[in-house]
Amino acid sequence: MDLQIQDARVIDGTGTPSRPADVGITDGRIVAIRKPGEPPLTARRTLRAHGLALAPGFIDMHAHSDLALLRDPDHSAKAAQGVTLEVLGQDGLSYAPVDDRTLGEVRRAITGWNGDGSDIDFDWRTVGEYLDRLDRGIAVNAAYLVPQGTVRMYAVGWDDRPATPQQLDHMRQLVAASMEEGAVGMSSGLTYTPGMYATDSELTELCRVVARYDGYYCPHHRSYGAGALEAYEEMMRLTRDAGCSLHLAHATMNFGVNKGRAPELLALLDDALASGADISLDTYPYTPGCTTLVAMLPSWASEGGPEAILGRLRDDATAERIRHHMEVVGADGCHGVPIDWGTIEISGVSHPGLAECVGKTVAEAAAQQGEAPWTTARRLLVDDGLGSTILQHVGHEENVRAIMRHPVHTGGSDGILQGDKPHPRAYGTFPHYLGHYARELGVMSIEETVAHLTSRPAARLRLPDRGLVREGYRADLVLFDPDTVAAGSTFESPRTLPVGIPYVLIDGKFVIEDGRRTGVLAGRSVRRTPGVR
């Protein structure tokens, strides 16, 4: 054999108790698992695990590494966590499928997520071409969701209006082609323009296309605040009508109106599952969220795209309407809740001259300037060209814990790697689950936690040979110390790497060895299994 991992505590991803075993690997696959007392394995290399836990590689069901994988071959932010597969194309906005116009618009729209892309050679336009680009070699594996907002941008534009029959046909064709080329499903960002302008009937039609290819729909739905339960119900009803599987993105219950209300969401979920619905969800193990400052604006202020937004912000009368809507009415961009500027922390800026704002809430930055918070926020939006990212401190710990216990839960970092002070979830989600929530708090056993991070997401992605430590499965594996594994990242030092994860393998190759990144680029695209039902 190429490699044997000797004396490991195998946590196989099923949720069952761990067991000691030796594991043999050849040609990137697990070919033998030997219990103590069985005939020993022989291999060209032996790694003595000395009781380290051996688990399937972790699957990040909600990642924003669409450009980071191309920009940063090291990508220790995810590799060092034991992540061996990320799902990209999230929240309805990414870089394929596009034409030249759409590419320029989407680059501008999500600068805060991924940078402006000036350092990237955008030598693709279709989903298949993007996946081919990933296949040249990346740090970890990646799957892709066709982004519904980008599709609408391509076919309809930035206007808040129903799609014509011809435009709807064009969107169906774009989604079908993307699924044919390997997308695993479709995402939406229904608090982001222009995807939020889609009606339920439009979304249902696109979900019917996704369902034909046995993919799944992954919506960032219309509200995580006021009206959150109604928004969850909307997505369940829509996908039931379309006959499409549903995966609820970063399924949180945030803002004061939802404190302690996770059981209501879980009851809604259980009722749908009992009726035969195919539903899963992901969450990150933290209370604050992370997005862009421009995402907080009301949808009417975002119609027309970035230049139209900036024009409205520069006009005093229109800017005052925006302020009133955000601070008094409750903008749909802020999930129907009047914004509390004391919860909005600036985590990153595109313009270096604005760096002094990073790490402060908008309220704090405004107080230092002796001005109203909206004045500060408005200036920041304009001067930073809409590129500022924020942390939004609106979550509830009891909701986080309740939701992560649910049997259909999976782990997703929602990690934005841009900015001077990113959310620590980008660097710490998976060790934080294992160290803080499993070992320290006992919210779940270590075995059950591993199942949430491995086999359950693999099942959602319809991957027949990933997510378990089992003979015949791919050798995407992580070795960690259950007694010490922990996130190093904090809100103060968010780019600190985790501890207690000394080895990570992808395709049987070490990408982390002795706690250090090896430089091996073993990752490739993971494409939907061909076929139409």
Short mmCIF file of C-alpha atoms in Angstrom, two decimals:
data_model
loop_
_atom_site.label_atom_id
_atom_site.label_comp_id
_atom_site.label_asym_id
_atom_site.label_seq_id
_atom_site.Cartn_x
_atom_site.Cartn_y
_atom_site.Cartn_z
CA MET A 1 0.00 0.00 0.00
CA ASP A 2 1.02 3.63 -0.42
CA LEU A 3 0.32 4.56 3.20
CA GLN A 4 -0.92 3.01 6.39
CA ILE A 5 -2.20 5.08 9.32
CA GLN A 6 -1.48 2.99 12.36
CA ASP A 7 -3.10 3.03 15.80
CA ALA A 8 -5.82 5.59 15.00
CA ARG A 9 -9.06 6.18 16.85
CA VAL A 10 -11.39 5.90 13.86
CA ILE A 11 -14.45 8.17 13.97
CA ASP A 12 -15.98 6.92 10.76
CA GLY A 13 -18.63 9.59 10.12
CA THR A 14 -21.69 7.46 10.91
CA GLY A 15 -22.10 8.80 14.44
CA THR A 16 -21.34 5.42 16.01
CA PRO A 17 -18.71 5.08 18.75
CA SER A 18 -15.09 5.38 17.70
CA ARG A 19 -12.84 2.33 17.54
CA PRO A 20 -9.11 1.67 17.23
CA ALA A 21 -7.93 0.59 13.78
CA ASP A 22 -5.19 0.79 11.17
CA VAL A 23 -6.18 2.24 7.81
CA GLY A 24 -4.46 1.48 4.49
CA ILE A 25 -4.50 3.80 1.46
CA THR A 26 -3.58 3.16 -2.16
CA ASP A 27 -4.13 5.39 -5.20
CA GLY A 28 -6.08 7.93 -3.18
CA ARG A 29 -8.59 5.47 -1.73
CA ILE A 30 -9.07 3.62 1.52
CA VAL A 31 -8.34 -0.02 0.68
CA ALA A 32 -8.17 -1.68 4.11
CA ILE A 33 -9.28 -1.13 7.70
CA ARG A 34 -7.79 -3.49 10.28
CA LYS A 35 -8.94 -3.86 13.87
CA PRO A 36 -6.50 -4.81 16.63
CA GLY A 37 -5.66 -8.51 16.43
CA GLU A 38 -6.31 -8.78 12.70
CA PRO A 39 -3.45 -9.35 10.23
CA PRO A 40 -1.30 -6.20 10.03
CA LEU A 41 -1.05 -4.00 6.97
CA THR A 42 2.14 -3.33 5.05
CA ALA A 43 2.83 -0.09 3.22
CA ARG A 44 5.63 1.98 1.74
CA ARG A 45 4.99 4.61 4.42
CA THR A 46 3.60 4.28 7.93
CA LEU A 47 2.13 7.15 9.95
CA ARG A 48 1.77 6.27 13.62
CA ALA A 49 -1.30 8.12 14.86
CA HIS A 50 -0.75 7.30 18.56
CA GLY A 51 -4.48 7.46 19.23
CA LEU A 52 -5.29 10.58 17.23
CA ALA A 53 -8.85 10.61 15.90
CA LEU A 54 -9.07 9.72 12.19
CA ALA A 55 -12.19 11.12 10.54
CA PRO A 56 -13.43 11.82 7.04
CA GLY A 57 -12.42 15.25 5.76
CA PHE A 58 -14.84 17.99 6.75
CA ILE A 59 -17.23 19.42 4.17
CA ASP A 60 -17.92 23.15 4.31
CA MET A 61 -21.46 23.42 3.01
CA HIS A 62 -21.38 27.21 2.75
CA ALA A 63 -18.12 28.75 1.56
CA HIS A 64 -17.20 32.01 -0.16
CA SER A 65 -13.81 30.90 -1.51
CA ASP A 66 -14.82 31.31 -5.16
CA LEU A 67 -11.77 33.48 -5.93
CA ALA A 68 -9.68 32.70 -2.84
CA LEU A 69 -9.01 29.17 -4.12
CA LEU A 70 -7.51 30.69 -7.26
CA ARG A 71 -5.78 33.60 -5.55
CA ASP A 72 -4.18 31.75 -2.62
CA PRO A 73 -2.76 28.29 -3.33
CA ASP A 74 -1.96 27.89 0.37
CA HIS A 75 -5.58 28.35 1.53
CA SER A 76 -4.69 27.36 5.07
CA ALA A 77 -7.82 29.13 6.25
CA LYS A 78 -9.71 25.99 5.28
CA ALA A 79 -7.06 23.29 4.83
CA ALA A 80 -5.76 23.73 8.39
CA GLN A 81 -9.30 23.19 9.73
CA GLY A 82 -9.49 19.76 8.12
CA VAL A 83 -11.80 20.96 5.35
CA THR A 84 -11.35 18.80 2.26
CA LEU A 85 -14.37 20.05 0.27
CA GLU A 86 -16.06 23.44 0.02
CA VAL A 87 -19.39 24.29 -1.65
CA LEU A 88 -19.09 27.56 -3.61
CA GLY A 89 -21.51 29.73 -5.57
CA GLN A 90 -23.46 30.69 -2.47
CA ASP A 91 -26.16 33.26 -1.75
CA GLY A 92 -27.13 33.63 -5.39
CA LEU A 93 -24.04 35.59 -6.46
CA SER A 94 -20.89 34.24 -8.07
CA TYR A 95 -18.85 34.35 -11.26
CA ALA A 96 -20.49 31.81 -13.58
CA PRO A 97 -22.48 31.64 -15.77
CA VAL A 98 -21.76 35.14 -17.09
CA ASP A 99 -21.19 37.17 -20.18
CA ASP A 100 -18.75 40.09 -20.21
CA ARG A 101 -21.34 42.58 -18.93
CA THR A 102 -22.58 40.34 -16.14
CA LEU A 103 -19.06 39.46 -15.04
CA GLY A 104 -18.18 43.12 -14.56
CA GLU A 105 -21.39 43.74 -12.63
CA VAL A 106 -21.08 40.76 -10.31
CA ARG A 107 -17.42 41.55 -9.60
CA ARG A 108 -18.49 45.00 -8.46
CA ALA A 109 -21.48 43.70 -6.50
CA ILE A 110 -19.54 41.25 -4.33
CA THR A 111 -16.22 43.00 -3.94
CA GLY A 112 -16.80 42.83 -0.20
CA TRP A 113 -17.00 39.02 -0.34
CA ASN A 114 -14.12 38.21 -2.65
CA GLY A 115 -12.22 41.36 -3.56
CA ASP A 116 -12.59 43.09 -6.91
CA GLY A 117 -10.82 40.28 -8.77
CA SER A 118 -8.22 42.56 -10.33
CA ASP A 119 -5.62 39.88 -9.54
CA ILE A 120 -7.59 37.09 -11.25
CA ASP A 121 -7.54 36.06 -14.90
CA PHE A 122 -11.24 35.51 -15.55
CA ASP A 123 -10.67 33.09 -18.40
CA TRP A 124 -14.07 31.41 -17.98
CA ARG A 125 -17.69 32.34 -18.61
CA THR A 126 -19.63 29.11 -18.05
CA VAL A 127 -19.87 26.90 -14.98
CA GLY A 128 -18.05 24.12 -16.79
CA GLU A 129 -15.17 26.44 -17.66
CA TYR A 130 -14.94 27.65 -14.06
CA LEU A 131 -14.81 24.05 -12.81
CA ASP A 132 -12.15 23.30 -15.42
CA ARG A 133 -10.15 26.20 -14.00
CA LEU A 134 -10.37 24.68 -10.53
CA ASP A 135 -9.18 21.37 -11.97
CA ARG A 136 -5.77 22.88 -12.69
CA GLY A 137 -5.06 22.37 -9.00
CA ILE A 138 -6.43 23.94 -5.81
CA ALA A 139 -5.80 23.47 -2.10
CA VAL A 140 -9.07 21.65 -1.32
CA ASN A 141 -11.89 20.16 -3.38
CA ALA A 142 -14.80 22.36 -4.44
CA ALA A 143 -18.40 21.88 -5.60
CA TYR A 144 -20.48 24.67 -7.12
CA LEU A 145 -24.06 25.94 -6.94
CA VAL A 146 -25.38 27.88 -9.91
CA PRO A 147 -26.19 31.34 -8.45
CA GLN A 148 -29.75 32.43 -9.21
CA GLY A 149 -29.01 36.13 -8.69
CA THR A 150 -26.23 36.02 -11.26
CA VAL A 151 -28.54 34.13 -13.64
CA ARG A 152 -31.19 36.83 -13.23
CA MET A 153 -28.57 39.55 -13.69
CA TYR A 154 -27.55 37.85 -16.95
CA ALA A 155 -31.06 37.34 -18.33
CA VAL A 156 -33.11 40.20 -16.84
CA GLY A 157 -30.70 42.77 -15.43
CA TRP A 158 -30.95 44.73 -12.17
CA ASP A 159 -34.56 45.91 -12.45
CA ASP A 160 -37.26 45.02 -9.94
CA ARG A 161 -39.77 43.58 -12.39
CA PRO A 162 -41.16 40.21 -13.39
CA ALA A 163 -39.21 38.25 -15.96
CA THR A 164 -40.81 38.04 -19.39
CA PRO A 165 -41.56 34.54 -20.75
CA GLN A 166 -38.48 34.83 -22.95
CA GLN A 167 -36.29 35.86 -20.03
CA LEU A 168 -37.63 33.02 -17.90
CA ASP A 169 -36.81 30.58 -20.69
CA HIS A 170 -33.31 32.04 -20.86
CA MET A 171 -32.88 31.54 -17.10
CA ARG A 172 -34.11 27.95 -17.35
CA GLN A 173 -31.56 27.31 -20.09
CA LEU A 174 -28.74 28.83 -18.06
CA VAL A 175 -29.60 26.72 -15.02
CA ALA A 176 -29.95 23.55 -17.10
CA ALA A 177 -26.63 24.13 -18.84
CA SER A 178 -24.93 24.79 -15.50
CA MET A 179 -26.33 21.58 -14.05
CA GLU A 180 -25.22 19.66 -17.14
CA GLU A 181 -21.72 21.08 -16.66
CA GLY A 182 -21.47 19.86 -13.07
CA ALA A 183 -23.24 22.25 -10.66
CA VAL A 184 -24.70 20.36 -7.68
CA GLY A 185 -27.68 22.67 -7.27
CA MET A 186 -28.79 26.31 -7.24
CA SER A 187 -28.38 29.02 -4.63
CA SER A 188 -30.30 32.24 -4.02
CA GLY A 189 -29.70 35.39 -2.02
CA LEU A 190 -33.22 36.64 -1.47
CA THR A 191 -32.14 39.67 0.54
CA TYR A 192 -29.57 40.59 -2.15
CA THR A 193 -30.26 42.30 -5.46
CA PRO A 194 -31.10 41.33 -8.13
CA GLY A 195 -31.98 37.80 -6.99
CA MET A 196 -34.47 39.10 -4.44
CA TYR A 197 -36.62 40.50 -7.26
CA ALA A 198 -37.60 36.98 -8.33
CA THR A 199 -41.17 35.95 -7.54
CA ASP A 200 -41.97 32.60 -5.97
CA SER A 201 -43.33 31.37 -9.29
CA GLU A 202 -40.06 32.27 -11.02
CA LEU A 203 -38.03 30.50 -8.36
CA THR A 204 -40.31 27.46 -8.57
CA GLU A 205 -39.73 27.18 -12.30
CA LEU A 206 -35.96 27.28 -11.84
CA CYS A 207 -36.16 24.75 -9.01
CA ARG A 208 -38.03 22.39 -11.34
CA VAL A 209 -34.99 22.48 -13.61
CA VAL A 210 -32.68 21.76 -10.66
CA ALA A 211 -34.90 18.86 -9.59
CA ARG A 212 -34.64 17.24 -13.03
CA TYR A 213 -30.93 16.85 -12.39
CA ASP A 214 -31.40 15.62 -8.81
CA GLY A 215 -29.77 18.77 -7.48
CA TYR A 216 -30.85 20.84 -4.49
CA TYR A 217 -31.95 24.40 -3.87
CA CYS A 218 -29.93 26.38 -1.32
CA PRO A 219 -31.64 29.69 -0.51
CA HIS A 220 -30.50 32.51 1.68
CA HIS A 221 -34.19 33.23 2.15
CA ARG A 222 -36.07 36.50 2.44
CA SER A 223 -35.70 37.15 6.16
CA TYR A 224 -33.69 35.92 9.14
CA GLY A 225 -35.30 38.52 11.40
CA ALA A 226 -38.90 39.74 11.40
CA GLY A 227 -40.78 37.19 9.33
CA ALA A 228 -38.08 34.52 9.56
CA LEU A 229 -40.49 31.63 10.12
CA GLU A 230 -42.66 32.80 7.23
CA ALA A 231 -39.55 32.92 5.04
CA TYR A 232 -38.61 29.36 5.99
CA GLU A 233 -42.17 28.22 5.25
CA GLU A 234 -42.02 29.96 1.87
CA MET A 235 -38.93 27.99 0.86
CA MET A 236 -40.43 24.70 2.04
CA ARG A 237 -43.65 25.33 0.15
CA LEU A 238 -41.84 26.46 -3.00
CA THR A 239 -39.55 23.42 -3.18
CA ARG A 240 -42.43 21.06 -2.38
CA ASP A 241 -44.32 22.46 -5.37
CA ALA A 242 -41.21 22.12 -7.54
CA GLY A 243 -40.36 18.60 -6.33
CA CYS A 244 -36.88 19.83 -5.42
CA SER A 245 -34.63 19.01 -2.48
CA LEU A 246 -34.01 21.92 -0.10
CA HIS A 247 -30.94 22.92 1.88
CA LEU A 248 -31.45 25.95 4.13
CA ALA A 249 -28.36 28.17 4.10
CA HIS A 250 -26.97 29.44 7.43
CA ALA A 251 -30.26 28.52 9.08
CA THR A 252 -30.26 30.94 11.98
CA MET A 253 -32.94 32.73 14.01
CA ASN A 254 -31.49 36.19 14.62
CA PHE A 255 -32.43 39.60 16.04
CA GLY A 256 -34.37 40.29 19.23
CA VAL A 257 -37.67 39.21 17.70
CA ASN A 258 -36.37 35.63 17.43
CA LYS A 259 -34.66 35.14 20.78
CA GLY A 260 -35.45 31.62 22.01
CA ARG A 261 -37.56 30.76 18.95
CA ALA A 262 -35.38 28.02 17.43
CA PRO A 263 -37.85 25.31 18.64
CA GLU A 264 -40.50 26.86 16.40
CA LEU A 265 -38.22 26.55 13.38
CA LEU A 266 -37.34 22.97 14.29
CA ALA A 267 -41.02 22.04 14.70
CA LEU A 268 -41.70 23.48 11.25
CA LEU A 269 -38.78 21.48 9.89
CA ASP A 270 -39.89 18.25 11.58
CA ASP A 271 -43.41 18.60 10.20
CA ALA A 272 -42.04 18.99 6.67
CA LEU A 273 -39.69 16.02 7.08
CA ALA A 274 -42.53 13.87 8.42
CA SER A 275 -44.54 14.69 5.30
CA GLY A 276 -41.72 13.36 3.11
CA ALA A 277 -39.80 16.54 2.28
CA ASP A 278 -36.07 16.23 1.57
CA ILE A 279 -34.60 19.06 3.64
CA SER A 280 -31.23 19.75 5.26
CA LEU A 281 -29.56 22.87 6.62
CA ASP A 282 -26.22 24.31 7.64
CA THR A 283 -25.09 26.67 10.38
CA TYR A 284 -21.89 28.19 11.73
CA PRO A 285 -21.15 27.88 15.49
CA TYR A 286 -21.13 31.60 16.34
CA THR A 287 -23.75 34.23 17.13
CA PRO A 288 -22.70 37.18 14.90
CA GLY A 289 -23.37 37.16 11.17
CA CYS A 290 -21.21 38.61 8.42
CA THR A 291 -22.10 40.34 5.16
CA THR A 292 -21.53 43.63 3.34
CA LEU A 293 -22.70 47.02 4.55
CA VAL A 294 -24.52 47.67 1.29
CA ALA A 295 -26.63 44.56 1.91
CA MET A 296 -28.35 46.44 4.76
CA LEU A 297 -30.01 48.90 2.36
CA PRO A 298 -33.66 48.55 1.35
CA SER A 299 -34.15 46.72 -1.91
CA TRP A 300 -35.61 49.74 -3.69
CA ALA A 301 -32.37 51.60 -3.02
CA SER A 302 -30.36 48.80 -4.64
CA GLU A 303 -32.34 48.51 -7.86
CA GLY A 304 -30.25 49.10 -10.94
CA GLY A 305 -26.91 47.89 -9.59
CA PRO A 306 -23.88 49.46 -7.91
CA GLU A 307 -23.75 52.75 -9.83
CA ALA A 308 -27.44 53.39 -9.24
CA ILE A 309 -26.96 52.70 -5.51
CA LEU A 310 -24.10 55.17 -5.30
CA GLY A 311 -26.15 57.78 -7.13
CA ARG A 312 -28.96 57.46 -4.59
CA LEU A 313 -26.54 57.68 -1.68
CA ARG A 314 -25.01 60.87 -3.07
CA ASP A 315 -28.45 62.53 -3.37
CA ASP A 316 -29.37 64.07 -0.02
CA ALA A 317 -33.13 63.63 -0.33
CA THR A 318 -32.90 60.02 -1.43
CA ALA A 319 -30.29 59.26 1.21
CA GLU A 320 -32.67 60.59 3.86
CA ARG A 321 -35.39 58.23 2.59
CA ILE A 322 -32.92 55.36 2.86
CA ARG A 323 -32.05 56.37 6.43
CA HIS A 324 -35.70 56.53 7.45
CA HIS A 325 -36.40 53.15 5.94
CA MET A 326 -33.41 51.56 7.69
CA GLU A 327 -33.69 53.23 11.10
CA VAL A 328 -37.46 53.57 11.49
CA VAL A 329 -39.34 51.23 9.15
CA GLY A 330 -36.96 48.28 9.02
CA ALA A 331 -35.39 47.61 5.60
CA ASP A 332 -35.76 44.25 3.93
CA GLY A 333 -31.96 44.29 3.56
CA CYS A 334 -31.82 44.24 7.37
CA HIS A 335 -34.46 41.50 7.54
CA GLY A 336 -37.34 43.82 8.35
CA VAL A 337 -35.82 45.01 11.64
CA PRO A 338 -34.91 48.67 12.30
CA ILE A 339 -31.14 48.76 12.25
CA ASP A 340 -29.17 49.10 15.48
CA TRP A 341 -25.89 50.73 14.47
CA GLY A 342 -24.33 49.51 17.70
CA THR A 343 -24.54 45.93 16.37
CA ILE A 344 -22.89 46.73 13.01
CA GLU A 345 -19.10 46.28 13.26
CA ILE A 346 -16.93 47.22 10.29
CA SER A 347 -14.78 44.16 9.57
CA GLY A 348 -13.11 45.16 6.31
CA VAL A 349 -12.75 47.99 3.80
CA SER A 350 -11.51 48.11 0.23
CA HIS A 351 -10.07 51.62 0.45
CA PRO A 352 -6.95 51.74 2.67
CA GLY A 353 -7.75 55.26 3.77
CA LEU A 354 -10.76 53.93 5.68
CA ALA A 355 -8.81 51.36 7.71
CA GLU A 356 -9.30 53.30 10.96
CA CYS A 357 -12.98 52.26 10.88
CA VAL A 358 -12.18 48.55 11.04
CA GLY A 359 -13.00 46.94 14.37
CA LYS A 360 -15.43 49.68 15.38
CA THR A 361 -19.19 49.59 15.25
CA VAL A 362 -20.80 52.22 13.07
CA ALA A 363 -22.13 53.82 16.28
CA GLU A 364 -18.61 53.98 17.76
CA ALA A 365 -17.08 55.40 14.58
CA ALA A 366 -19.84 58.01 14.41
CA ALA A 367 -19.36 59.02 18.06
CA GLN A 368 -15.67 59.58 17.43
CA GLN A 369 -16.56 61.91 14.58
CA GLY A 370 -19.35 63.62 16.53
CA GLU A 371 -21.97 62.77 13.94
CA ALA A 372 -25.04 60.60 13.45
CA PRO A 373 -24.43 56.90 12.64
CA TRP A 374 -26.18 57.16 9.27
CA THR A 375 -23.83 59.98 8.26
CA THR A 376 -20.86 57.72 8.98
CA ALA A 377 -22.43 54.72 7.25
CA ARG A 378 -23.38 56.76 4.19
CA ARG A 379 -19.89 58.20 3.84
CA LEU A 380 -18.34 54.76 4.27
CA LEU A 381 -20.56 53.24 1.59
CA VAL A 382 -19.71 55.97 -0.93
CA ASP A 383 -16.01 56.35 -0.18
CA ASP A 384 -15.44 52.58 -0.14
CA GLY A 385 -17.37 51.99 -3.36
CA LEU A 386 -19.78 49.62 -1.55
CA GLY A 387 -16.86 47.32 -0.69
CA SER A 388 -17.11 47.35 3.12
CA THR A 389 -17.83 44.15 5.04
CA ILE A 390 -19.49 43.99 8.44
CA LEU A 391 -20.08 41.73 11.41
CA GLN A 392 -23.67 41.92 12.62
CA HIS A 393 -24.00 41.05 16.31
CA VAL A 394 -27.63 39.89 16.37
CA GLY A 395 -27.55 36.16 17.17
CA HIS A 396 -28.62 34.10 20.19
CA GLU A 397 -26.57 31.30 21.73
CA GLU A 398 -29.57 29.18 22.70
CA ASN A 399 -30.76 29.21 19.09
CA VAL A 400 -27.30 28.28 17.80
CA ARG A 401 -27.11 25.25 20.10
CA ALA A 402 -30.66 24.04 19.46
CA ILE A 403 -30.34 24.14 15.68
CA MET A 404 -26.95 22.39 15.55
CA ARG A 405 -28.40 19.38 17.38
CA HIS A 406 -30.97 18.64 14.67
CA PRO A 407 -30.37 15.39 12.74
CA VAL A 408 -30.38 17.11 9.31
CA HIS A 409 -27.91 19.79 10.39
CA THR A 410 -24.54 20.17 8.64
CA GLY A 411 -21.64 22.56 9.15
CA GLY A 412 -21.04 25.61 6.98
CA SER A 413 -18.58 28.38 7.74
CA ASP A 414 -20.12 31.12 5.57
CA GLY A 415 -16.53 32.30 5.73
CA ILE A 416 -15.68 35.57 4.01
CA LEU A 417 -11.90 35.74 3.74
CA GLN A 418 -11.74 39.40 2.71
CA GLY A 419 -11.20 42.32 5.06
CA ASP A 420 -8.77 43.32 7.77
CA LYS A 421 -10.85 41.76 10.54
CA PRO A 422 -12.95 38.94 9.06
CA HIS A 423 -15.36 36.83 11.06
CA PRO A 424 -13.39 34.11 12.92
CA ARG A 425 -15.72 31.48 11.47
CA ALA A 426 -13.69 31.64 8.24
CA TYR A 427 -10.67 30.16 10.05
CA GLY A 428 -12.31 28.39 12.97
CA THR A 429 -15.73 26.86 12.28
CA PHE A 430 -14.82 23.17 12.25
CA PRO A 431 -12.38 23.02 15.18
CA HIS A 432 -14.82 25.25 17.11
CA TYR A 433 -17.55 22.64 16.64
CA LEU A 434 -15.20 19.88 17.82
CA GLY A 435 -13.43 21.67 20.65
CA HIS A 436 -15.95 24.11 22.10
CA TYR A 437 -19.35 22.59 21.37
CA ALA A 438 -18.50 18.88 21.51
CA ARG A 439 -15.67 18.58 24.04
CA GLU A 440 -16.22 21.59 26.32
CA LEU A 441 -20.00 22.00 26.28
CA GLY A 442 -21.11 18.48 25.38
CA VAL A 443 -23.81 19.77 23.04
CA MET A 444 -23.16 16.64 20.93
CA SER A 445 -20.74 13.75 21.22
CA ILE A 446 -17.55 14.00 19.20
CA GLU A 447 -18.79 11.15 16.98
CA GLU A 448 -22.12 12.84 16.32
CA THR A 449 -20.39 16.15 15.63
CA VAL A 450 -18.13 14.48 13.06
CA ALA A 451 -21.20 12.99 11.35
CA HIS A 452 -22.69 16.48 11.02
CA LEU A 453 -19.49 17.67 9.34
CA THR A 454 -18.88 14.70 7.02
CA SER A 455 -21.42 12.03 6.07
CA ARG A 456 -24.50 14.23 6.27
CA PRO A 457 -23.20 16.90 3.90
CA ALA A 458 -21.85 14.14 1.62
CA ALA A 459 -25.35 12.65 1.48
CA ARG A 460 -26.86 16.03 0.58
CA LEU A 461 -24.30 16.39 -2.21
CA ARG A 462 -25.10 12.86 -3.46
CA LEU A 463 -21.44 11.83 -3.14
CA PRO A 464 -21.24 8.03 -3.14
CA ASP A 465 -17.61 7.73 -2.02
CA ARG A 466 -16.96 10.57 0.42
CA GLY A 467 -17.94 11.38 3.98
CA LEU A 468 -17.06 8.06 5.65
CA VAL A 469 -13.95 6.17 6.68
CA ARG A 470 -14.83 3.05 4.73
CA GLU A 471 -13.08 0.73 2.33
CA GLY A 472 -13.44 1.95 -1.26
CA TYR A 473 -13.99 5.55 -0.20
CA ARG A 474 -11.72 8.42 -1.17
CA ALA A 475 -8.86 9.09 1.20
CA ASP A 476 -9.96 12.62 2.10
CA LEU A 477 -9.13 12.37 5.79
CA VAL A 478 -8.28 14.41 8.86
CA LEU A 479 -6.34 13.40 11.96
CA PHE A 480 -7.06 15.49 15.05
CA ASP A 481 -6.53 15.34 18.79
CA PRO A 482 -9.95 15.27 20.50
CA ASP A 483 -8.37 16.51 23.74
CA THR A 484 -6.80 19.66 22.30
CA VAL A 485 -8.52 20.53 19.00
CA ALA A 486 -9.69 24.12 19.11
CA ALA A 487 -10.18 27.18 16.95
CA GLY A 488 -7.27 29.57 17.22
CA SER A 489 -9.24 32.33 15.55
CA THR A 490 -11.01 34.90 17.70
CA PHE A 491 -12.81 38.15 17.02
CA GLU A 492 -9.63 39.95 18.07
CA SER A 493 -7.26 37.70 16.02
CA PRO A 494 -9.48 36.15 13.35
CA ARG A 495 -6.72 34.77 11.10
CA THR A 496 -5.11 32.55 13.74
CA LEU A 497 -4.96 28.91 12.64
CA PRO A 498 -6.47 26.11 14.74
CA VAL A 499 -4.62 23.75 17.04
CA GLY A 500 -4.87 20.00 17.39
CA ILE A 501 -5.19 19.14 13.67
CA PRO A 502 -1.75 17.84 12.65
CA TYR A 503 -2.66 15.93 9.46
CA VAL A 504 -5.07 16.44 6.58
CA LEU A 505 -5.11 14.30 3.44
CA ILE A 506 -6.87 14.87 0.14
CA ASP A 507 -6.83 12.04 -2.38
CA GLY A 508 -4.35 10.26 -0.11
CA LYS A 509 -1.87 13.16 -0.26
CA PHE A 510 -0.85 15.23 2.75
CA VAL A 511 -1.99 18.84 2.46
CA ILE A 512 -1.30 19.40 6.18
CA GLU A 513 1.59 17.43 7.71
CA ASP A 514 2.89 17.90 11.25
CA GLY A 515 0.58 20.90 11.49
CA ARG A 516 2.08 22.69 8.47
CA ARG A 517 0.77 23.31 4.97
CA THR A 518 2.72 21.14 2.51
CA GLY A 519 2.05 23.10 -0.67
CA VAL A 520 0.36 20.10 -2.31
CA LEU A 521 -2.56 21.12 -4.56
CA ALA A 522 -4.61 17.93 -4.43
CA GLY A 523 -8.03 19.60 -4.72
CA ARG A 524 -10.23 19.40 -7.80
CA SER A 525 -13.80 20.21 -8.74
CA VAL A 526 -16.45 17.81 -7.48
CA ARG A 527 -19.19 17.70 -10.09
CA ARG A 528 -22.76 16.51 -10.01
CA THR A 529 -23.15 12.93 -11.13
CA PRO A 530 -24.39 13.06 -14.74
CA GLY A 531 -27.96 12.16 -15.54
CA VAL A 532 -31.47 13.61 -15.74
CA ARG A 533 -34.46 12.13 -13.96
#
